């Protein structure tokens, strides 16, 4: 067995699980990257995966692997950069255990992430939100669940994983109503609830009181919702809402768009960016600033406060006949 195999195993068990206490999502992402990389390297080097050496994973092979995933497998630039982040994390760990491979490791760590175009965030207008919340059939159990879930998402800006994992004891509906959740990076935060959402959640939880459940939003059998099931329900409601609000047909709406919508509603209400960052659980303010770029209304309001530039349209005309001759050449 080469030194790469035990190093890779220790990277997961010692570094990620024991030291960093990485989330299950991080472990799954890093695991998939390493599995793809090891298979790719084994095919290129024509050796068994267990016999791969650290020197076999040089910068040239890593770059070829990333290009292959992007060009041949359809990975986006963001996914490519995520793969590179996992690989660099492994090699930083390997640098401490195997300094004899320092040259190879430093060359891999020097591979830069690929730049990409940042698109403006998509969000729903108030009219589109009303159409979406009216789409679920509230005469059915699933429709009432979807209505309460989407209303909570639009008002709180919770991530999909946070909505799925929201527990009944996390919904505080009495004095100072709020949701308490453990978000990305194991950070705990609270999000206040409006009176309308409190009424929806109170009615929904009363309806489900007889069922033994821990999560607020579950399947009809009381099981935890999956991300795919949630996106499927949202797509179904969007399709219905598009009949009343045609502008929804031009937008690709996911649960994260509902999170963006919550942020834009706060921004248009004049809430400071630092408060919005705390509301959404952003670790860096730069992440929250994307909403400033997306809101044209705020830019138009800022333009209206500026002093108009006093200038008149027209083209330059020389006052001298000699200059006129030269301009005409």
CSV table of C-alpha atoms in Angstrom, one decimal, residues 13-191:
chain,number,residue,atom,x,y,z
A,13,UNK,CA,-11.3,10.3,9.8
A,14,UNK,CA,-8.7,12.6,11.5
A,15,UNK,CA,-8.9,15.9,9.8
A,16,UNK,CA,-12.5,16.3,8.6
A,17,UNK,CA,-14.4,14.2,11.2
A,18,UNK,CA,-12.4,14.4,14.4
A,19,UNK,CA,-10.7,17.8,14.1
A,20,UNK,CA,-13.0,19.9,12.0
A,21,UNK,CA,-16.2,18.0,12.7
A,22,UNK,CA,-17.3,18.6,9.1
A,23,UNK,CA,-21.0,18.4,8.3
A,24,UNK,CA,-22.4,15.4,6.4
A,25,UNK,CA,-22.8,17.6,3.3
A,26,UNK,CA,-19.1,18.5,3.4
A,27,UNK,CA,-18.1,14.9,3.9
A,28,UNK,CA,-20.3,13.8,1.0
A,29,UNK,CA,-18.9,16.5,-1.3
A,30,UNK,CA,-15.3,15.7,-0.5
A,31,UNK,CA,-15.9,12.0,-0.8
A,32,UNK,CA,-17.3,12.3,-4.3
A,33,UNK,CA,-14.4,14.4,-5.4
A,34,UNK,CA,-11.8,12.0,-4.1
A,35,UNK,CA,-13.6,9.0,-5.6
A,36,UNK,CA,-13.7,10.6,-9.0
A,37,UNK,CA,-10.1,11.8,-8.7
A,38,UNK,CA,-8.7,8.4,-7.6
A,39,UNK,CA,-10.5,6.6,-10.4
A,40,UNK,CA,-9.3,9.1,-13.0
A,41,UNK,CA,-5.7,8.9,-11.8
A,42,UNK,CA,-5.7,5.1,-11.7
A,43,UNK,CA,-6.9,5.0,-15.3
A,44,UNK,CA,-4.3,7.5,-16.4
A,45,UNK,CA,-1.4,5.9,-14.4
A,46,UNK,CA,-2.6,2.4,-15.2
A,47,UNK,CA,-2.2,1.2,-11.6
A,48,UNK,CA,-4.6,0.0,-9.0
A,49,UNK,CA,-6.1,2.9,-6.9
A,50,UNK,CA,-4.5,1.5,-3.7
A,51,UNK,CA,-1.1,1.7,-5.3
A,52,UNK,CA,-1.3,5.4,-6.3
A,53,UNK,CA,1.4,7.6,-4.9
A,54,UNK,CA,1.2,11.3,-4.0
A,55,UNK,CA,3.6,12.0,-6.8
A,56,UNK,CA,1.1,10.4,-9.3
A,57,UNK,CA,-1.3,13.2,-8.4
A,58,UNK,CA,0.8,16.1,-9.7
A,59,UNK,CA,-0.4,19.4,-10.8
A,60,UNK,CA,-0.6,18.4,-14.5
A,61,UNK,CA,-2.9,15.4,-13.7
A,62,UNK,CA,-5.1,17.5,-11.3
A,63,UNK,CA,-5.5,20.2,-14.0
A,64,UNK,CA,-6.4,17.6,-16.6
A,65,UNK,CA,-8.9,16.0,-14.1
A,66,UNK,CA,-10.6,19.4,-13.5
A,67,UNK,CA,-10.7,20.1,-17.3
A,68,UNK,CA,-12.2,16.7,-17.9
A,69,UNK,CA,-14.9,17.2,-15.3
A,70,UNK,CA,-15.8,20.5,-16.8
A,71,UNK,CA,-15.5,19.8,-20.5
A,72,UNK,CA,-16.6,16.1,-20.8
A,73,UNK,CA,-18.9,15.7,-17.8
A,74,UNK,CA,-20.7,19.0,-17.9
A,75,UNK,CA,-19.6,20.4,-14.5
A,76,UNK,CA,-20.0,24.1,-14.0
A,77,UNK,CA,-17.1,26.4,-13.1
A,78,UNK,CA,-18.5,26.6,-9.6
A,79,UNK,CA,-18.5,22.8,-9.3
A,80,UNK,CA,-15.0,22.7,-10.7
A,81,UNK,CA,-13.8,25.2,-8.1
A,82,UNK,CA,-15.6,23.1,-5.4
A,83,UNK,CA,-13.6,20.0,-6.5
A,84,UNK,CA,-10.4,22.0,-6.4
A,85,UNK,CA,-11.2,23.2,-2.9
A,86,UNK,CA,-11.5,19.6,-1.7
A,87,UNK,CA,-8.3,18.6,-3.4
A,88,UNK,CA,-6.3,21.5,-2.0
A,89,UNK,CA,-7.6,20.7,1.5
A,90,UNK,CA,-6.3,17.1,1.1
A,91,UNK,CA,-2.9,18.3,-0.1
A,92,UNK,CA,-2.6,20.9,2.8
A,93,UNK,CA,-3.1,18.0,5.1
A,94,UNK,CA,-0.6,15.8,3.2
A,95,UNK,CA,2.0,18.6,3.4
A,96,UNK,CA,2.2,18.1,7.2
A,97,UNK,CA,2.5,14.3,7.1
A,98,UNK,CA,4.8,14.0,4.0
A,99,UNK,CA,7.2,16.9,3.7
A,100,UNK,CA,9.3,14.8,1.3
A,101,UNK,CA,6.6,15.4,-1.4
A,102,UNK,CA,6.6,19.2,-0.7
A,103,UNK,CA,7.4,20.1,-4.3
A,104,UNK,CA,4.5,18.2,-5.8
A,105,UNK,CA,2.2,19.4,-3.1
A,106,UNK,CA,3.1,23.1,-3.5
A,107,UNK,CA,2.5,22.9,-7.2
A,108,UNK,CA,-1.0,21.5,-6.7
A,109,UNK,CA,-1.8,24.1,-4.0
A,110,UNK,CA,-0.7,26.8,-6.6
A,111,UNK,CA,-3.5,25.8,-9.0
A,112,UNK,CA,-5.8,28.8,-9.0
A,113,UNK,CA,-9.6,28.6,-9.0
A,114,UNK,CA,-11.2,29.4,-12.3
A,115,UNK,CA,-13.0,32.8,-12.7
A,116,UNK,CA,-16.6,32.9,-13.7
A,117,UNK,CA,-19.3,35.3,-14.5
A,118,UNK,CA,-21.6,36.2,-11.6
A,119,UNK,CA,-25.2,36.5,-12.6
A,120,UNK,CA,-27.7,38.7,-10.9
A,121,UNK,CA,-29.8,37.0,-8.3
A,122,UNK,CA,-33.3,36.1,-9.3
A,123,UNK,CA,-36.2,37.0,-7.0
A,124,UNK,CA,-40.0,37.2,-7.0
A,125,UNK,CA,-42.0,40.4,-7.0
A,126,UNK,CA,-44.9,40.8,-4.5
A,127,UNK,CA,-47.4,39.9,-7.3
A,128,UNK,CA,-45.5,36.7,-8.1
A,129,UNK,CA,-45.3,35.8,-4.4
A,130,UNK,CA,-49.0,36.2,-4.0
A,131,UNK,CA,-49.6,34.0,-7.1
A,132,UNK,CA,-47.2,31.3,-5.8
A,133,UNK,CA,-48.8,31.2,-2.3
A,134,UNK,CA,-52.3,30.9,-3.9
A,135,UNK,CA,-51.3,28.0,-6.0
A,136,UNK,CA,-51.3,25.1,-3.4
A,137,UNK,CA,-54.8,23.5,-3.0
A,138,UNK,CA,-55.5,24.2,0.6
A,139,UNK,CA,-58.4,21.8,0.6
A,140,UNK,CA,-55.8,19.0,0.7
A,141,UNK,CA,-53.3,18.1,3.4
A,142,UNK,CA,-50.3,18.5,1.0
A,143,UNK,CA,-51.6,21.8,-0.2
A,144,UNK,CA,-51.9,23.2,3.3
A,145,UNK,CA,-48.4,22.0,4.1
A,146,UNK,CA,-46.9,23.5,0.9
A,147,UNK,CA,-48.7,26.8,1.6
A,148,UNK,CA,-47.3,27.1,5.1
A,149,UNK,CA,-43.9,25.9,3.9
A,150,UNK,CA,-43.5,28.4,1.1
A,151,UNK,CA,-44.9,31.3,3.2
A,152,UNK,CA,-42.3,30.5,5.8
A,153,UNK,CA,-39.5,30.3,3.2
A,154,UNK,CA,-40.4,33.7,1.7
A,155,UNK,CA,-40.7,35.4,5.0
A,156,UNK,CA,-37.7,33.9,6.8
A,157,UNK,CA,-35.3,33.2,4.0
A,158,UNK,CA,-34.3,29.8,5.4
A,159,UNK,CA,-32.3,27.5,3.3
A,160,UNK,CA,-33.8,24.3,1.9
A,161,UNK,CA,-31.9,22.2,4.4
A,162,UNK,CA,-33.0,24.4,7.2
A,163,UNK,CA,-36.6,24.2,6.2
A,164,UNK,CA,-36.4,20.4,5.9
A,165,UNK,CA,-34.7,20.1,9.3
A,166,UNK,CA,-36.9,22.6,11.1
A,167,UNK,CA,-38.2,20.9,14.3
A,168,UNK,CA,-41.4,21.6,16.1
A,169,UNK,CA,-39.6,22.9,19.2
A,170,UNK,CA,-37.7,25.3,16.9
A,171,UNK,CA,-40.9,27.2,16.1
A,172,UNK,CA,-41.6,29.6,19.0
A,173,UNK,CA,-45.0,31.1,18.3
A,174,UNK,CA,-45.9,32.8,21.6
A,175,UNK,CA,-44.2,36.1,22.8
A,176,UNK,CA,-41.5,37.2,20.4
A,177,UNK,CA,-42.4,34.6,17.7
A,178,UNK,CA,-39.3,33.3,15.9
A,179,UNK,CA,-37.7,30.3,14.3
A,180,UNK,CA,-34.5,28.9,15.7
A,181,UNK,CA,-32.4,26.8,13.4
A,182,UNK,CA,-28.9,25.4,13.0
A,183,UNK,CA,-27.7,26.7,9.7
A,184,UNK,CA,-24.7,26.4,7.4
A,185,UNK,CA,-21.4,26.0,9.2
A,186,UNK,CA,-23.3,24.8,12.4
A,187,UNK,CA,-24.2,28.4,13.2
A,188,UNK,CA,-27.4,28.8,15.2
A,189,UNK,CA,-29.6,31.8,14.5
A,190,UNK,CA,-33.1,33.0,15.1
A,191,UNK,CA,-35.4,34.6,12.6
